[in-house]
């Protein structure tokens, strides 16, 4: 709950954010309800012991994420449709970028995506997804762990690696 409050508060503080979204009790209660009943998450119909993960939360709050970030996530979901763990990790990184004090390390990302009590560790699949995202120039490792690259960050990474920018990135 505290992590959700921090994420929602961070979303509210981004430029151009809706002031109707906040960390108030009503907002958190509404999100908890949506986790249970929203068709995109439907935790209420899953077995007892399944947990709320940050990719589920992203699916509920994505309308409050800035356009550029939302577009990046949409591209990642499409590009890596055959490996859903990649999109899950990208969504978790996106939301954790709104939270101060929690490093976006592989261990923390795996913890926020842990699906159910008694499940195996996700650290190997998270590390694989991070490698895929880094090779695809979607993320980089920064001071506070992994972060999604902005358009400027992608251009810088491409210049640093000697790769021509993609036309889609130049159009933005």
PDB file of C-alpha atoms in Angstrom:
ATOM      1  CA  UNK A   1       0.000   0.000   0.000  1.00  0.00           C
ATOM      2  CA  UNK A   2       2.815   2.417   0.869  1.00  0.00           C
ATOM      3  CA  UNK A   3       4.542   1.718  -2.438  1.00  0.00           C
ATOM      4  CA  UNK A   4       1.274   2.330  -4.295  1.00  0.00           C
ATOM      5  CA  UNK A   5       0.810   5.642  -2.460  1.00  0.00           C
ATOM      6  CA  UNK A   6       4.351   6.680  -3.415  1.00  0.00           C
ATOM      7  CA  UNK A   7       3.782   5.730  -7.063  1.00  0.00           C
ATOM      8  CA  UNK A   8       0.452   7.536  -7.297  1.00  0.00           C
ATOM      9  CA  UNK A   9       1.913  10.605  -5.583  1.00  0.00           C
ATOM     10  CA  UNK A  10       4.834  10.537  -8.025  1.00  0.00           C
ATOM     11  CA  UNK A  11       2.433  10.294 -10.956  1.00  0.00           C
ATOM     12  CA  UNK A  12       0.577  13.297  -9.610  1.00  0.00           C
ATOM     13  CA  UNK A  13       3.783  15.337  -9.417  1.00  0.00           C
ATOM     14  CA  UNK A  14       4.834  14.826 -13.024  1.00  0.00           C
ATOM     15  CA  UNK A  15       4.387  17.799 -15.381  1.00  0.00           C
ATOM     16  CA  UNK A  16       0.887  17.989 -16.847  1.00  0.00           C
ATOM     17  CA  UNK A  17      -0.525  15.379 -14.466  1.00  0.00           C
ATOM     18  CA  UNK A  18      -4.160  15.317 -13.470  1.00  0.00           C
ATOM     19  CA  UNK A  19      -4.642  16.777 -10.011  1.00  0.00           C
ATOM     20  CA  UNK A  20      -7.550  14.378  -9.461  1.00  0.00           C
ATOM     21  CA  UNK A  21      -5.044  11.585  -8.989  1.00  0.00           C
ATOM     22  CA  UNK A  22      -3.332  11.575  -5.644  1.00  0.00           C
ATOM     23  CA  UNK A  23      -2.243   9.494  -2.720  1.00  0.00           C
ATOM     24  CA  UNK A  24      -5.458  10.075  -0.797  1.00  0.00           C
ATOM     25  CA  UNK A  25      -7.260   7.184   0.855  1.00  0.00           C
ATOM     26  CA  UNK A  26     -10.084   7.238  -1.716  1.00  0.00           C
ATOM     27  CA  UNK A  27      -7.623   6.899  -4.600  1.00  0.00           C
ATOM     28  CA  UNK A  28      -5.869   3.960  -2.962  1.00  0.00           C
ATOM     29  CA  UNK A  29      -9.176   2.283  -2.091  1.00  0.00           C
ATOM     30  CA  UNK A  30     -10.348   2.715  -5.683  1.00  0.00           C
ATOM     31  CA  UNK A  31      -7.102   1.178  -6.978  1.00  0.00           C
ATOM     32  CA  UNK A  32      -7.465  -1.750  -4.563  1.00  0.00           C
ATOM     33  CA  UNK A  33     -10.991  -2.309  -5.839  1.00  0.00           C
ATOM     34  CA  UNK A  34      -9.849  -2.100  -9.461  1.00  0.00           C
ATOM     35  CA  UNK A  35      -7.088  -4.650  -8.812  1.00  0.00           C
ATOM     36  CA  UNK A  36      -9.827  -7.077  -7.819  1.00  0.00           C
ATOM     37  CA  UNK A  37     -12.447  -6.371 -10.490  1.00  0.00           C
ATOM     38  CA  UNK A  38     -10.818  -4.697 -13.492  1.00  0.00           C
ATOM     39  CA  UNK A  39     -10.643  -7.144 -16.434  1.00  0.00           C
ATOM     40  CA  UNK A  40      -7.017  -6.141 -17.120  1.00  0.00           C
ATOM     41  CA  UNK A  41      -5.976  -7.401 -13.668  1.00  0.00           C
ATOM     42  CA  UNK A  42      -8.819  -9.525 -12.231  1.00  0.00           C
ATOM     43  CA  UNK A  43      -6.971 -10.524  -9.077  1.00  0.00           C
ATOM     44  CA  UNK A  44     -10.334 -11.330  -7.447  1.00  0.00           C
ATOM     45  CA  UNK A  45     -10.704 -14.312  -9.787  1.00  0.00           C
ATOM     46  CA  UNK A  46      -7.215 -15.664  -9.266  1.00  0.00           C
ATOM     47  CA  UNK A  47      -6.198 -18.239  -6.664  1.00  0.00           C
ATOM     48  CA  UNK A  48      -5.707 -17.191  -3.052  1.00  0.00           C
ATOM     49  CA  UNK A  49      -2.038 -16.315  -2.621  1.00  0.00           C
ATOM     50  CA  UNK A  50      -1.636 -14.472  -5.918  1.00  0.00           C
ATOM     51  CA  UNK A  51      -0.139 -11.040  -5.341  1.00  0.00           C
ATOM     52  CA  UNK A  52      -0.493  -7.588  -6.868  1.00  0.00           C
ATOM     53  CA  UNK A  53       2.515  -6.877  -9.061  1.00  0.00           C
ATOM     54  CA  UNK A  54       3.744  -3.568 -10.438  1.00  0.00           C
ATOM     55  CA  UNK A  55       2.886  -4.548 -14.000  1.00  0.00           C
ATOM     56  CA  UNK A  56      -0.729  -5.012 -12.849  1.00  0.00           C
ATOM     57  CA  UNK A  57      -0.671  -1.616 -11.165  1.00  0.00           C
ATOM     58  CA  UNK A  58       0.778  -0.072 -14.327  1.00  0.00           C
ATOM     59  CA  UNK A  59      -2.148  -1.454 -16.315  1.00  0.00           C
ATOM     60  CA  UNK A  60      -4.513   0.403 -13.976  1.00  0.00           C
ATOM     61  CA  UNK A  61      -2.708   3.744 -13.831  1.00  0.00           C
ATOM     62  CA  UNK A  62      -1.209   3.932 -17.322  1.00  0.00           C
ATOM     63  CA  UNK A  63      -3.570   6.772 -18.268  1.00  0.00           C
ATOM     64  CA  UNK A  64      -1.764   8.883 -15.680  1.00  0.00           C
ATOM     65  CA  UNK A  65       1.691   8.105 -17.074  1.00  0.00           C
ATOM     66  CA  UNK A  66       3.125  10.744 -19.414  1.00  0.00           C
ATOM     67  CA  UNK A  67       2.602  10.270 -23.142  1.00  0.00           C
ATOM     68  CA  UNK A  68       6.261   9.567 -23.994  1.00  0.00           C
ATOM     69  CA  UNK A  69       6.618   6.910 -21.282  1.00  0.00           C
ATOM     70  CA  UNK A  70       3.279   5.327 -22.152  1.00  0.00           C
ATOM     71  CA  UNK A  71       4.293   5.223 -25.810  1.00  0.00           C
ATOM     72  CA  UNK A  72       7.640   3.610 -24.902  1.00  0.00           C
ATOM     73  CA  UNK A  73       5.860   0.913 -22.895  1.00  0.00           C
ATOM     74  CA  UNK A  74       3.386   0.283 -25.734  1.00  0.00           C
ATOM     75  CA  UNK A  75       6.299  -0.178 -28.145  1.00  0.00           C
ATOM     76  CA  UNK A  76       8.027  -2.565 -25.736  1.00  0.00           C
ATOM     77  CA  UNK A  77       4.822  -4.601 -25.279  1.00  0.00           C
ATOM     78  CA  UNK A  78       4.479  -4.913 -29.066  1.00  0.00           C
ATOM     79  CA  UNK A  79       8.156  -5.531 -29.815  1.00  0.00           C
ATOM     80  CA  UNK A  80       8.568  -8.206 -27.144  1.00  0.00           C
ATOM     81  CA  UNK A  81       5.098  -9.774 -27.289  1.00  0.00           C
ATOM     82  CA  UNK A  82       6.605 -13.273 -27.261  1.00  0.00           C
ATOM     83  CA  UNK A  83       8.453 -12.594 -23.987  1.00  0.00           C
ATOM     84  CA  UNK A  84       5.964 -10.900 -21.648  1.00  0.00           C
ATOM     85  CA  UNK A  85       8.555 -10.720 -18.843  1.00  0.00           C
ATOM     86  CA  UNK A  86      10.294  -7.938 -20.780  1.00  0.00           C
ATOM     87  CA  UNK A  87       7.164  -5.763 -20.741  1.00  0.00           C
ATOM     88  CA  UNK A  88       6.534  -6.602 -17.087  1.00  0.00           C
ATOM     89  CA  UNK A  89      10.030  -5.413 -16.140  1.00  0.00           C
ATOM     90  CA  UNK A  90       9.671  -2.254 -18.248  1.00  0.00           C
ATOM     91  CA  UNK A  91       6.361  -1.426 -16.540  1.00  0.00           C
ATOM     92  CA  UNK A  92       7.912  -1.961 -13.106  1.00  0.00           C
ATOM     93  CA  UNK A  93      10.874   0.281 -13.976  1.00  0.00           C
ATOM     94  CA  UNK A  94       8.484   2.934 -15.253  1.00  0.00           C
ATOM     95  CA  UNK A  95       6.466   3.033 -12.029  1.00  0.00           C
ATOM     96  CA  UNK A  96       9.483   2.823  -9.741  1.00  0.00           C
ATOM     97  CA  UNK A  97      10.945   5.886 -11.459  1.00  0.00           C
ATOM     98  CA  UNK A  98       8.196   7.827  -9.662  1.00  0.00           C
ATOM     99  CA  UNK A  99       9.365   6.597  -6.241  1.00  0.00           C
ATOM    100  CA  UNK A 100      12.271   8.086  -4.348  1.00  0.00           C
ATOM    101  CA  UNK A 101      14.328   5.874  -2.115  1.00  0.00           C
ATOM    102  CA  UNK A 102      13.824   2.539  -3.898  1.00  0.00           C
ATOM    103  CA  UNK A 103      16.625   1.553  -6.229  1.00  0.00           C
ATOM    104  CA  UNK A 104      15.561  -0.160  -9.428  1.00  0.00           C
ATOM    105  CA  UNK A 105      17.904  -3.115  -8.947  1.00  0.00           C
ATOM    106  CA  UNK A 106      17.253  -6.593 -10.333  1.00  0.00           C
ATOM    107  CA  UNK A 107      16.393  -7.837  -6.828  1.00  0.00           C
ATOM    108  CA  UNK A 108      13.892  -5.032  -6.196  1.00  0.00           C
ATOM    109  CA  UNK A 109      12.333  -5.432  -9.637  1.00  0.00           C
ATOM    110  CA  UNK A 110      11.978  -9.183  -9.068  1.00  0.00           C
ATOM    111  CA  UNK A 111      10.341  -8.502  -5.696  1.00  0.00           C
ATOM    112  CA  UNK A 112       7.791  -6.093  -7.190  1.00  0.00           C
ATOM    113  CA  UNK A 113       6.884  -8.656  -9.850  1.00  0.00           C
ATOM    114  CA  UNK A 114       6.694 -11.686  -7.527  1.00  0.00           C
ATOM    115  CA  UNK A 115       3.421 -13.298  -8.655  1.00  0.00           C
ATOM    116  CA  UNK A 116       2.251 -15.551  -5.820  1.00  0.00           C
ATOM    117  CA  UNK A 117       3.137 -16.923  -2.431  1.00  0.00           C
ATOM    118  CA  UNK A 118       5.405 -19.930  -2.876  1.00  0.00           C
ATOM    119  CA  UNK A 119       6.518 -18.994  -6.399  1.00  0.00           C
ATOM    120  CA  UNK A 120      10.084 -19.416  -7.537  1.00  0.00           C
ATOM    121  CA  UNK A 121      12.356 -16.385  -7.632  1.00  0.00           C
ATOM    122  CA  UNK A 122      12.084 -14.218 -10.728  1.00  0.00           C
ATOM    123  CA  UNK A 123      15.648 -12.919 -10.542  1.00  0.00           C
ATOM    124  CA  UNK A 124      16.849 -14.924 -13.564  1.00  0.00           C
ATOM    125  CA  UNK A 125      13.950 -13.848 -15.783  1.00  0.00           C
ATOM    126  CA  UNK A 126      14.306 -10.228 -14.582  1.00  0.00           C
ATOM    127  CA  UNK A 127      18.024 -10.275 -15.401  1.00  0.00           C
ATOM    128  CA  UNK A 128      17.213 -11.695 -18.838  1.00  0.00           C
ATOM    129  CA  UNK A 129      14.593  -9.016 -19.448  1.00  0.00           C
ATOM    130  CA  UNK A 130      16.998  -6.280 -18.315  1.00  0.00           C
ATOM    131  CA  UNK A 131      19.618  -7.577 -20.738  1.00  0.00           C
ATOM    132  CA  UNK A 132      17.066  -7.623 -23.573  1.00  0.00           C
ATOM    133  CA  UNK A 133      15.883  -4.088 -22.778  1.00  0.00           C
ATOM    134  CA  UNK A 134      19.453  -2.776 -22.529  1.00  0.00           C
ATOM    135  CA  UNK A 135      20.450  -4.409 -25.835  1.00  0.00           C
ATOM    136  CA  UNK A 136      17.320  -2.907 -27.408  1.00  0.00           C
ATOM    137  CA  UNK A 137      18.370   0.538 -26.135  1.00  0.00           C
ATOM    138  CA  UNK A 138      15.240   0.839 -24.014  1.00  0.00           C
ATOM    139  CA  UNK A 139      16.934   1.169 -20.607  1.00  0.00           C
ATOM    140  CA  UNK A 140      20.246   2.043 -19.054  1.00  0.00           C
ATOM    141  CA  UNK A 141      21.686   1.611 -15.617  1.00  0.00           C
ATOM    142  CA  UNK A 142      21.772   4.904 -13.742  1.00  0.00           C
ATOM    143  CA  UNK A 143      22.545   6.123 -10.243  1.00  0.00           C
ATOM    144  CA  UNK A 144      19.364   4.664  -8.782  1.00  0.00           C
ATOM    145  CA  UNK A 145      19.267   1.469 -10.829  1.00  0.00           C
ATOM    146  CA  UNK A 146      17.721   0.885 -14.212  1.00  0.00           C
ATOM    147  CA  UNK A 147      15.751   3.622 -15.938  1.00  0.00           C
ATOM    148  CA  UNK A 148      13.804   3.908 -19.142  1.00  0.00           C
ATOM    149  CA  UNK A 149      15.631   5.995 -21.711  1.00  0.00           C
ATOM    150  CA  UNK A 150      14.061   9.262 -22.799  1.00  0.00           C
ATOM    151  CA  UNK A 151      14.158  10.257 -26.468  1.00  0.00           C
ATOM    152  CA  UNK A 152      17.284  12.300 -25.703  1.00  0.00           C
ATOM    153  CA  UNK A 153      18.760   9.363 -23.784  1.00  0.00           C
ATOM    154  CA  UNK A 154      18.114   7.019 -26.701  1.00  0.00           C
ATOM    155  CA  UNK A 155      19.788   9.467 -29.093  1.00  0.00           C
ATOM    156  CA  UNK A 156      22.771   9.796 -26.769  1.00  0.00           C
ATOM    157  CA  UNK A 157      23.061   5.992 -26.399  1.00  0.00           C
ATOM    158  CA  UNK A 158      22.844   5.558 -30.171  1.00  0.00           C
ATOM    159  CA  UNK A 159      25.514   8.212 -30.751  1.00  0.00           C
ATOM    160  CA  UNK A 160      27.703   6.660 -28.070  1.00  0.00           C
ATOM    161  CA  UNK A 161      27.384   3.246 -29.729  1.00  0.00           C
ATOM    162  CA  UNK A 162      27.708   4.676 -33.249  1.00  0.00           C
ATOM    163  CA  UNK A 163      24.182   3.658 -34.270  1.00  0.00           C
ATOM    164  CA  UNK A 164      21.962   5.879 -36.400  1.00  0.00           C
ATOM    165  CA  UNK A 165      18.757   6.967 -34.592  1.00  0.00           C
ATOM    166  CA  UNK A 166      15.510   5.271 -35.575  1.00  0.00           C
ATOM    167  CA  UNK A 167      13.171   7.464 -37.675  1.00  0.00           C
ATOM    168  CA  UNK A 168      10.360   6.925 -35.134  1.00  0.00           C
ATOM    169  CA  UNK A 169      12.506   8.480 -32.404  1.00  0.00           C
ATOM    170  CA  UNK A 170      13.373  11.490 -34.546  1.00  0.00           C
ATOM    171  CA  UNK A 171       9.699  12.144 -35.287  1.00  0.00           C
ATOM    172  CA  UNK A 172       8.904  12.615 -31.588  1.00  0.00           C
TER     173      UNK A 172
END
